[in-house]
Short mmCIF file of C-alpha atoms and ligand atoms in Angstrom, two decimals:
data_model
loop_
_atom_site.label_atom_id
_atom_site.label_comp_id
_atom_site.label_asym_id
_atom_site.label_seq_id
_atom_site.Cartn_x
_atom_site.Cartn_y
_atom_site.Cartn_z
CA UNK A 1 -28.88 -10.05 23.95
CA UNK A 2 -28.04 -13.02 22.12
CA UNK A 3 -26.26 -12.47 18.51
CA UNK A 4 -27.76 -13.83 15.49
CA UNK A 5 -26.02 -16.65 14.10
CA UNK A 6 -25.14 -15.97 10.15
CA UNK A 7 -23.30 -18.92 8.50
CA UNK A 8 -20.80 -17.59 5.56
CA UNK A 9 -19.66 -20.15 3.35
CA UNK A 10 -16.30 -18.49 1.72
CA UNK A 11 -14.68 -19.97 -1.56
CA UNK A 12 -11.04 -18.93 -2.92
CA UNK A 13 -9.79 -19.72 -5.92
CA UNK A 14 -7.74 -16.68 -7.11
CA UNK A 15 -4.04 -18.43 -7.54
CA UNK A 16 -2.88 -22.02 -6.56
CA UNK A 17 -4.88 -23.09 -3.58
CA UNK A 18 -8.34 -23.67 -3.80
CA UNK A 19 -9.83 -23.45 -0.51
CA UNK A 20 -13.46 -23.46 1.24
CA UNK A 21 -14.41 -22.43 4.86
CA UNK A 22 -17.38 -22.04 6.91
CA UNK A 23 -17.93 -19.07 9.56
CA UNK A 24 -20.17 -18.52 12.20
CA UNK A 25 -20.15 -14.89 12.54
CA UNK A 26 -16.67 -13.98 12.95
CA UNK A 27 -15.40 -17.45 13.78
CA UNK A 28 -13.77 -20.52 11.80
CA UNK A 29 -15.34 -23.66 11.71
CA UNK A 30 -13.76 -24.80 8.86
CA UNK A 31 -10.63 -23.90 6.82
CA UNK A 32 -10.23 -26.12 3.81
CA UNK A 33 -7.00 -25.79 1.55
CA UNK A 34 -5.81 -27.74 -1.25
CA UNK A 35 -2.59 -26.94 -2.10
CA UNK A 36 -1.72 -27.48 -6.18
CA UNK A 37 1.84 -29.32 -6.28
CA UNK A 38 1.61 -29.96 -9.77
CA UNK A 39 3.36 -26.23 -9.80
CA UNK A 40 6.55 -27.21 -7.72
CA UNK A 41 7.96 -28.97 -11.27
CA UNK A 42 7.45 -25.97 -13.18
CA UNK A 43 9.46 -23.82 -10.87
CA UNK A 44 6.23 -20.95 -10.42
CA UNK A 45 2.79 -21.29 -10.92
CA UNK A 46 1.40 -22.29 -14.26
CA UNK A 47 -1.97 -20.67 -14.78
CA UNK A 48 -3.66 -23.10 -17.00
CA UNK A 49 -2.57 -26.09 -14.89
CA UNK A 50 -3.99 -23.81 -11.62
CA UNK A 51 -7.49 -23.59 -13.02
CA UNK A 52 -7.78 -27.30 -14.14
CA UNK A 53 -6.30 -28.36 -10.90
CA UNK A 54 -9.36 -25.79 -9.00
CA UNK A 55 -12.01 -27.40 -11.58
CA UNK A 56 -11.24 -30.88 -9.72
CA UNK A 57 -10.69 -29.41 -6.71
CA UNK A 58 -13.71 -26.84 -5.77
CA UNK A 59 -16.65 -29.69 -5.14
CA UNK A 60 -14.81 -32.16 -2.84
CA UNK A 61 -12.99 -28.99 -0.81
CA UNK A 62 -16.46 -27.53 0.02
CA UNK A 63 -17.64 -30.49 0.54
CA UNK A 64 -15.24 -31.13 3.33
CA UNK A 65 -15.35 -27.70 4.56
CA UNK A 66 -19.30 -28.02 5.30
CA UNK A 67 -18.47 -31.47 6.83
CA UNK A 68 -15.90 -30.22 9.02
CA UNK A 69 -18.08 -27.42 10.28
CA UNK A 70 -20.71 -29.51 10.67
CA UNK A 71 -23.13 -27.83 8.52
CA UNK A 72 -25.44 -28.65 5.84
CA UNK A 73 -25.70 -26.55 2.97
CA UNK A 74 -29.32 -25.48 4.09
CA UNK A 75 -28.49 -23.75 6.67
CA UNK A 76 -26.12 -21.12 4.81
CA UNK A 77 -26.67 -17.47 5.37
CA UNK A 78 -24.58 -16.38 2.08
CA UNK A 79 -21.65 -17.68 -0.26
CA UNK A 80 -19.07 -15.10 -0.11
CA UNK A 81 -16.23 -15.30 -3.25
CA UNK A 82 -13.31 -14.00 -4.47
CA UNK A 83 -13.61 -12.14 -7.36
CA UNK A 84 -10.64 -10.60 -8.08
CA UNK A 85 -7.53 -10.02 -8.06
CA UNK A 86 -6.24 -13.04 -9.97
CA UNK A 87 -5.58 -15.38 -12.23
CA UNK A 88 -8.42 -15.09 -14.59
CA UNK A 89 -9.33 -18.72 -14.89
CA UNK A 90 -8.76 -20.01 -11.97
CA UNK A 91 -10.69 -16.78 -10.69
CA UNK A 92 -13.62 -18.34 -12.86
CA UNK A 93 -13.81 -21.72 -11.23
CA UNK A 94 -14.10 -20.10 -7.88
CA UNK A 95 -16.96 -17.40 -9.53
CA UNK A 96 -18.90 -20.07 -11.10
CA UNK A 97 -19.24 -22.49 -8.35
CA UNK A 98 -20.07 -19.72 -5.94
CA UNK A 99 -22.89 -18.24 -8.44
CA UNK A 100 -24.60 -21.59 -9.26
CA UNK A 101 -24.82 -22.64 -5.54
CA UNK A 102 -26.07 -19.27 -4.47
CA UNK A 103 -28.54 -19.60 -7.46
CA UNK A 104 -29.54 -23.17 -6.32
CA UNK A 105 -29.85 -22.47 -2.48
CA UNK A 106 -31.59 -19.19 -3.15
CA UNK A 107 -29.06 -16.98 -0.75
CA UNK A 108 -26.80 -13.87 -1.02
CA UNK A 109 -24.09 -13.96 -3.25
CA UNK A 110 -20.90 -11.71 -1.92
CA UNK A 111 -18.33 -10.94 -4.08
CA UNK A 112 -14.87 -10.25 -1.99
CA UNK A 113 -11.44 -8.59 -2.52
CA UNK A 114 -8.77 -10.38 -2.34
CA UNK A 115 -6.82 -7.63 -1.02
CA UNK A 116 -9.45 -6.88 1.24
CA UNK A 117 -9.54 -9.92 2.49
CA UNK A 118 -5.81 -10.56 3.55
CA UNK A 119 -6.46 -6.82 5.12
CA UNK A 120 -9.72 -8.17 7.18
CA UNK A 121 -8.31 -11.54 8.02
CA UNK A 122 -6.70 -10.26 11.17
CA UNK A 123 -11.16 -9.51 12.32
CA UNK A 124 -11.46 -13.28 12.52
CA UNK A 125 -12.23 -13.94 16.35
CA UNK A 126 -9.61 -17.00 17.25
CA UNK A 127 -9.11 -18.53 20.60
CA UNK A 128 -5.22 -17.39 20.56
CA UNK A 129 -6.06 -13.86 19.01
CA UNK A 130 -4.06 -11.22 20.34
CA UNK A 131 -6.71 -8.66 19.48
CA UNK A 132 -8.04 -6.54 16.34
CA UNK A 133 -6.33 -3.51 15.11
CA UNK A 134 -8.34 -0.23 15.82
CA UNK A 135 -8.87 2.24 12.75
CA UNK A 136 -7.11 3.84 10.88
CA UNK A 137 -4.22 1.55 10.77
CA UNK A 138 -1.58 0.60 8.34
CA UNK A 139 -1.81 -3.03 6.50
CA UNK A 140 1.19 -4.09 5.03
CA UNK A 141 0.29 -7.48 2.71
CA UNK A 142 3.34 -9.75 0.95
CA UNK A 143 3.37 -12.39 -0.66
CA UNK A 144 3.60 -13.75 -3.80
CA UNK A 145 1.69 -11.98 -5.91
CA UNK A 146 1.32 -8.59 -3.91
CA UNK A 147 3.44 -5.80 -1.74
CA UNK A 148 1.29 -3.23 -0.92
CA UNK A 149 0.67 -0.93 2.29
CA UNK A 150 -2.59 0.24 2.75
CA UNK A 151 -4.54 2.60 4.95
CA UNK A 152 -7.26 0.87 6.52
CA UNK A 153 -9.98 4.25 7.54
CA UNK A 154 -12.53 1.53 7.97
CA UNK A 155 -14.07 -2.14 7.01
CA UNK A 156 -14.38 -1.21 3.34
CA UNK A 157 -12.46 2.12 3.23
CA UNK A 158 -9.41 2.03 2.76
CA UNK A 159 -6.42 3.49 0.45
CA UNK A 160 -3.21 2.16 -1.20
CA UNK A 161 -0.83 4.49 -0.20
CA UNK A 162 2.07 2.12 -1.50
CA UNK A 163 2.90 -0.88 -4.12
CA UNK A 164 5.26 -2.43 -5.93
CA UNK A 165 6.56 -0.90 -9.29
CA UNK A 166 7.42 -4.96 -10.58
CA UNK A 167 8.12 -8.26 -8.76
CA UNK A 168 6.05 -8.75 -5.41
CA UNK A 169 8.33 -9.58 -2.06
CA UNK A 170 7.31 -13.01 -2.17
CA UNK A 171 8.60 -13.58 -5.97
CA UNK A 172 11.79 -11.72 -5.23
CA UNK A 173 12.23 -14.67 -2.05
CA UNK A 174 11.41 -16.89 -5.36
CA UNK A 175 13.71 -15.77 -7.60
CA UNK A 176 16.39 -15.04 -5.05
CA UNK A 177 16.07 -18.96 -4.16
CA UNK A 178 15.93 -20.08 -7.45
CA UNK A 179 19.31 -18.67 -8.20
CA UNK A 180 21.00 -19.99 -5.45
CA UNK A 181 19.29 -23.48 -6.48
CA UNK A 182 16.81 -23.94 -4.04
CA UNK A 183 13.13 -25.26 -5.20
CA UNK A 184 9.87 -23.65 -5.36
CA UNK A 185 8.69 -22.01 -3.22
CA UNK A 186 11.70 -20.73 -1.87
CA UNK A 187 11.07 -18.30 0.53
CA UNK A 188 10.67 -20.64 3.61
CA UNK A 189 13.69 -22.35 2.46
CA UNK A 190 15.51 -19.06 2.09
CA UNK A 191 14.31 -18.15 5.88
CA UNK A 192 15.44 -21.23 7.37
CA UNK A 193 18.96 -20.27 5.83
CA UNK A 194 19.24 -16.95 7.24
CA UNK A 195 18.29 -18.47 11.08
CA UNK A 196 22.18 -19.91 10.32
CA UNK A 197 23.60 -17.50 8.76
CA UNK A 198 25.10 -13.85 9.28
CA UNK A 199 22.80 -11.28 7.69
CA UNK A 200 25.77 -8.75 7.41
CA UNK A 201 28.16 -10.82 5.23
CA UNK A 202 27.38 -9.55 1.88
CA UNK A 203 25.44 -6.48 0.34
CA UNK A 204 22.71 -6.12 -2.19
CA UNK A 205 22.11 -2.94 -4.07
CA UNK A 206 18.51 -1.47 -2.10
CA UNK A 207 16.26 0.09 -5.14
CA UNK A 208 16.01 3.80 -5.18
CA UNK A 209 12.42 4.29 -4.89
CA UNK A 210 10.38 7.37 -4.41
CA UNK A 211 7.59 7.84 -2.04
CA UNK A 212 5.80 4.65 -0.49
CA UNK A 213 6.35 2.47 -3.42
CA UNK A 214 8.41 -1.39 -3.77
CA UNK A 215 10.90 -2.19 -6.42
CA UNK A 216 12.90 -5.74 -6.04
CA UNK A 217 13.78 -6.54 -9.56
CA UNK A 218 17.54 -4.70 -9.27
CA UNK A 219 17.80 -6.96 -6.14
CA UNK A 220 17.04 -9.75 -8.28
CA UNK A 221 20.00 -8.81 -11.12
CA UNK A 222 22.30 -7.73 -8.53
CA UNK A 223 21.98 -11.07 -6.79
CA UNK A 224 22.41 -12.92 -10.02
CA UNK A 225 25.66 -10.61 -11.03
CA UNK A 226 26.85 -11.06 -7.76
CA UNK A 227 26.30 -15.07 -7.67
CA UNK A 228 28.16 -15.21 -11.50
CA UNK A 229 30.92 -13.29 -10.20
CA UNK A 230 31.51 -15.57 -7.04
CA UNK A 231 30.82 -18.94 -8.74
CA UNK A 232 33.75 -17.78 -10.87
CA UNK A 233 36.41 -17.56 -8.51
CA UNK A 234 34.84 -20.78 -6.62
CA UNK A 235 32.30 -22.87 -8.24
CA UNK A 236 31.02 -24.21 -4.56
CA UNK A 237 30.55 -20.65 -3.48
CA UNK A 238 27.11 -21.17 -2.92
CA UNK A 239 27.03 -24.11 -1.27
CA UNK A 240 29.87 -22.88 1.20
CA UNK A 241 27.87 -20.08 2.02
CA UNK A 242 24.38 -20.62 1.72
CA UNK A 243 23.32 -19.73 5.09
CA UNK A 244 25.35 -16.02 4.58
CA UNK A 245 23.64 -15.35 1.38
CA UNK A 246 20.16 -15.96 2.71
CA UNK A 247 20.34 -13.99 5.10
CA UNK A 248 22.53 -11.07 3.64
CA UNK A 249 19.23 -11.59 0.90
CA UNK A 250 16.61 -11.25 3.86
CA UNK A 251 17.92 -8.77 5.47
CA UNK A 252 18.13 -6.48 2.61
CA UNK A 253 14.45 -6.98 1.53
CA UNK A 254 13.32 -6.82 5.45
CA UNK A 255 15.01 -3.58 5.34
CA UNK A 256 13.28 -2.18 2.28
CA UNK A 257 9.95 -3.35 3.63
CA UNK A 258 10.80 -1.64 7.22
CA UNK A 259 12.10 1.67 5.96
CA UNK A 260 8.83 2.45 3.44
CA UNK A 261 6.36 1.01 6.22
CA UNK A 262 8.51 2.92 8.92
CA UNK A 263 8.10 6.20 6.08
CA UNK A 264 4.26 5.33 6.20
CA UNK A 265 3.78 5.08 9.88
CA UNK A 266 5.66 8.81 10.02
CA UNK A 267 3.71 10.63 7.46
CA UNK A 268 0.23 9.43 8.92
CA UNK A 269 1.17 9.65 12.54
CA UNK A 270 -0.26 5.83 12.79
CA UNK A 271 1.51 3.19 14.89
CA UNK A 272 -1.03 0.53 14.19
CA UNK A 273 0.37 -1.80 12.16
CA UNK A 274 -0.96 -4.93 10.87
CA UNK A 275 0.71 -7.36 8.18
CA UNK A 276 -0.49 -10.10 6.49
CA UNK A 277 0.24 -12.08 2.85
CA UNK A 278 2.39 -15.81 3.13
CA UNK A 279 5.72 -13.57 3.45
CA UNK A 280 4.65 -12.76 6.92
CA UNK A 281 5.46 -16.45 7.85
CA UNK A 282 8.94 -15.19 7.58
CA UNK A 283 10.63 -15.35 10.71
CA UNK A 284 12.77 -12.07 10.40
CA UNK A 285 10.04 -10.12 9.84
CA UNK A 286 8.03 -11.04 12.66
CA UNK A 287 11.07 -10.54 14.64
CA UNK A 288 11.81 -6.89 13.41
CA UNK A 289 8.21 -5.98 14.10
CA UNK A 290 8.20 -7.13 17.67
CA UNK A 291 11.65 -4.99 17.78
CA UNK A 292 9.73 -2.00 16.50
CA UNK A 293 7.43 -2.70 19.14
CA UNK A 294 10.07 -1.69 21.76
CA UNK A 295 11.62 0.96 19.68
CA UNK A 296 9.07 2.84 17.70
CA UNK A 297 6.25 2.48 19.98
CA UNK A 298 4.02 0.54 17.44
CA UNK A 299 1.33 -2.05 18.28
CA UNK A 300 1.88 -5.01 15.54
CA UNK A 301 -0.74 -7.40 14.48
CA UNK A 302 -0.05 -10.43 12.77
CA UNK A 303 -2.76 -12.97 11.77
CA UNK A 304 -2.07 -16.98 12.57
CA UNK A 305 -0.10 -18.41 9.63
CA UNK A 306 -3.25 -20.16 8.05
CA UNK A 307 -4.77 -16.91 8.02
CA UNK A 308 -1.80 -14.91 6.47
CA UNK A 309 -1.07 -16.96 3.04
CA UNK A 310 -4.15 -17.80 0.53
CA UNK A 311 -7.31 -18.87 2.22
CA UNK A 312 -10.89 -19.35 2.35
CA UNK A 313 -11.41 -17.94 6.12
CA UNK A 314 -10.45 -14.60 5.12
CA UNK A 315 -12.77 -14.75 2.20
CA UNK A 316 -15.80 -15.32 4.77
CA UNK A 317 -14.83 -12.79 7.02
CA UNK A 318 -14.87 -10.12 4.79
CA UNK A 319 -18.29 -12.11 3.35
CA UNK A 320 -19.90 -11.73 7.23
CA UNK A 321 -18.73 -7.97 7.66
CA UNK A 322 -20.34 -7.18 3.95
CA UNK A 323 -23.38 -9.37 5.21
CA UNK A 324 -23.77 -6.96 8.21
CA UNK A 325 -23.94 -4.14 5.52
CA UNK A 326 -26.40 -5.84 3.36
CA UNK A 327 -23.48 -5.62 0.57
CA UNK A 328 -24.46 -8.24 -1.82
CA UNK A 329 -23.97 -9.21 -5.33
CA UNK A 330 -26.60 -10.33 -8.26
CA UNK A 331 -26.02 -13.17 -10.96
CA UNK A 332 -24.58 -10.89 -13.00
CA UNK A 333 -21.65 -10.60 -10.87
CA UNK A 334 -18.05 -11.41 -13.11
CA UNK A 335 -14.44 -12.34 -12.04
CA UNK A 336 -11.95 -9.45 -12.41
CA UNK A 337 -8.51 -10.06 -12.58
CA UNK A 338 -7.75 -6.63 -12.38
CA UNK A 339 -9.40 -5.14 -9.16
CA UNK A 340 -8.19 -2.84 -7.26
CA UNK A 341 -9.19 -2.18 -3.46
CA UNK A 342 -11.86 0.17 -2.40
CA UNK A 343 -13.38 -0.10 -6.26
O1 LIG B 1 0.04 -15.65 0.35
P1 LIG B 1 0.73 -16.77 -0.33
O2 LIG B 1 0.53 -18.15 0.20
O3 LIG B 1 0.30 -16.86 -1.83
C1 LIG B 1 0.29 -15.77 -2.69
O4 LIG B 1 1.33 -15.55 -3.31
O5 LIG B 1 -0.74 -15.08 -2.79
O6 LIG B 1 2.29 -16.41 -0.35
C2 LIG B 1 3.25 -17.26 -0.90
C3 LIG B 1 4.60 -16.57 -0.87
C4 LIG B 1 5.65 -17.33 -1.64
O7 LIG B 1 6.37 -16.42 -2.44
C5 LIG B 1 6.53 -17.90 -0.53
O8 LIG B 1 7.87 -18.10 -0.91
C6 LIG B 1 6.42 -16.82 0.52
O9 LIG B 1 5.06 -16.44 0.48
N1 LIG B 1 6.77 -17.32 1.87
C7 LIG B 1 7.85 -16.90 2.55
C8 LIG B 1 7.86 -17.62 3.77
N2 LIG B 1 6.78 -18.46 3.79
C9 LIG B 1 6.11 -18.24 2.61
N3 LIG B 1 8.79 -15.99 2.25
C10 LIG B 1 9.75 -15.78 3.16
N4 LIG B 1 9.84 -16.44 4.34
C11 LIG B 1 8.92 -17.35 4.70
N5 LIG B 1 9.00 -17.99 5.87
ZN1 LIG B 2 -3.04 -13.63 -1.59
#
């Protein structure tokens, strides 16, 4: 039996990259992302400046993305979008564009999660793959604007059993950086540190935190206390010991991040777990799940890097599996910046 091939065109636009890709079925033929610099200056992403930058941005990265597939725009199946959650106007761009050229074509619209999506990223079927996760399993997504772990029942069920209470992991990399004087983004540059340096050398107050739920911004004050104090005694402290600080920082948020996802694997009984968000670029945490591996028995699943921070693919994958289900949107559909999974 042959499959039917269904071509997803898949637009995101809900932070600072607006990006565009193409699927065929479950697999990339296209992965467009253009990266907004203009933010690097500012020190953190400036939402008015993200929606102009997506206004110039959306026609000539789907443009690209349909030539790099090879595909003209007649032979789309559906335009899947994000709709939420995000920055409201640069969720609008994305909404807009998405609505019109569905309108024009005369195919589905599909409006997608955002959440969802990092969640069903690790479905897209990728020559290096290392295989899906099998439900129910445990999704834990970082990055910069999110730290949640979710329980994944199924395709589009699926609960948040944990969040954070303030700053997401990847802002508390940020801010931890931006203290120590490093540029935006700085959580790559804070990795790259810690491969140098010994994570043991200093301690960081870990948030008391009830249940499954994130708090980093005492880790934020207690780095800056900590950093005032030492720059006291010796005003090159940080640069003497940049590598130590990193990774005395890593370490302490890998370890919050293991101990509530280690809570949530013991309360379900699930050793499934599959991670996803730009913070699981980070080297140390992809090293203390392939540890967990050995010692706790669990199967890990992490997504190729240009599948794990903000793209387009993941918007079309999640677009093809609501296809299947004949989920689709009207005209009437509108970008929510509030939206929270399974709603
Ligand atoms: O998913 P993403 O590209 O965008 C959103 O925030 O949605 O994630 C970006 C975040 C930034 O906070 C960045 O510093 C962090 O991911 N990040 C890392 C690493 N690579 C990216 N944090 C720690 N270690 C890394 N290697
Ligand atoms: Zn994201």
């Amino acid at each position: 039996m042959t499959t039917k091939k269904t071509y997803i065109l898949g637009i995101e636009s809900s932070c600072d990259d607006t990006s565009a890709a193409v699927l065929c079925n479950k697999k990339v033929l296209s992965n467009v992302v253009a990266t907004q610099d203009i933010h690097r200056q500012y020190g953190g992403v400036v939402p008015e400046l993200a929606s102009r930058a997506h206004q110039q941005n959306i026609v000539p990265v789907v443009h690209q993305a349909l030539a790099k597939a090879n595909i003209d725009k007649k032979d789309l199946s559906a335009i899947a979008f994000t709709k939420g959650p995000g920055l409201m106007g640069s969720l609008l761009v994305g909404t807009s564009f998405a609505k019109s050229l569905a309108l024009g074509l005369d195919i589905p619209l599909i409006a997608v999660n955002h959440m969802e999506a990092h969640i069903l990223a690790h479905f897209i079927d990728d020559d290096e793959h290392s295989g899906e996760p099998k439900f129910p399993f445990l999704a834990l997504t970082i990055s910069g604007g999110h730290t949640q772990i979710v329980l994944v029942k199924d395709y589009f069920d699926m609960e948040i059993m944990g969040e954070t209470l303030d700053d997401a992991v990847g802002e508390a990399f940020d801010k931890s950086a931006k203290l120590m004087g490093l540029p935006y983004p700085g959580g790559p540059l804070v990795d790259k540190h810690a491969q140098k340096g010994n994570p043991k050398a200093f301690d960081f107050p870990k948030p008391k935190v009830d249940g499954l739920n994130f708090s980093f911004s005492g880790l934020k004050t207690g780095i800056l206390y900590f950093l005032q104090r030492e720059t006291k005694r010796n005003p090159d402290f940080i640069s003497e010991n940049i590598d130590d600080i990193c990774a005395s920082v890593q370490e302490t948020i890998l370890d919050i991040l293991m101990e509530k996802l280690q809570l949530a694997a013991e309360q379900t009984g699930i050793s499934q777990i599959a991670i996803g968000g730009g913070v699981a670029a980070n080297s140390g945490i992809r090293a203390r799940l392939r540890n967990a591996e050995a010692e706790l028995g669990w199967q890990t699943y992490i997504p190729k890097f240009q599948y794990c921070t903000d793209n387009a693919a993941m918007i079309g994958i999640t677009g093809y599996l609501k296809y299947l289900k004949g989920h689709f949107s009207n005209q009437r559909v509108a970008a929510k910046a509030r939206f929270a999974i399974g709603s």
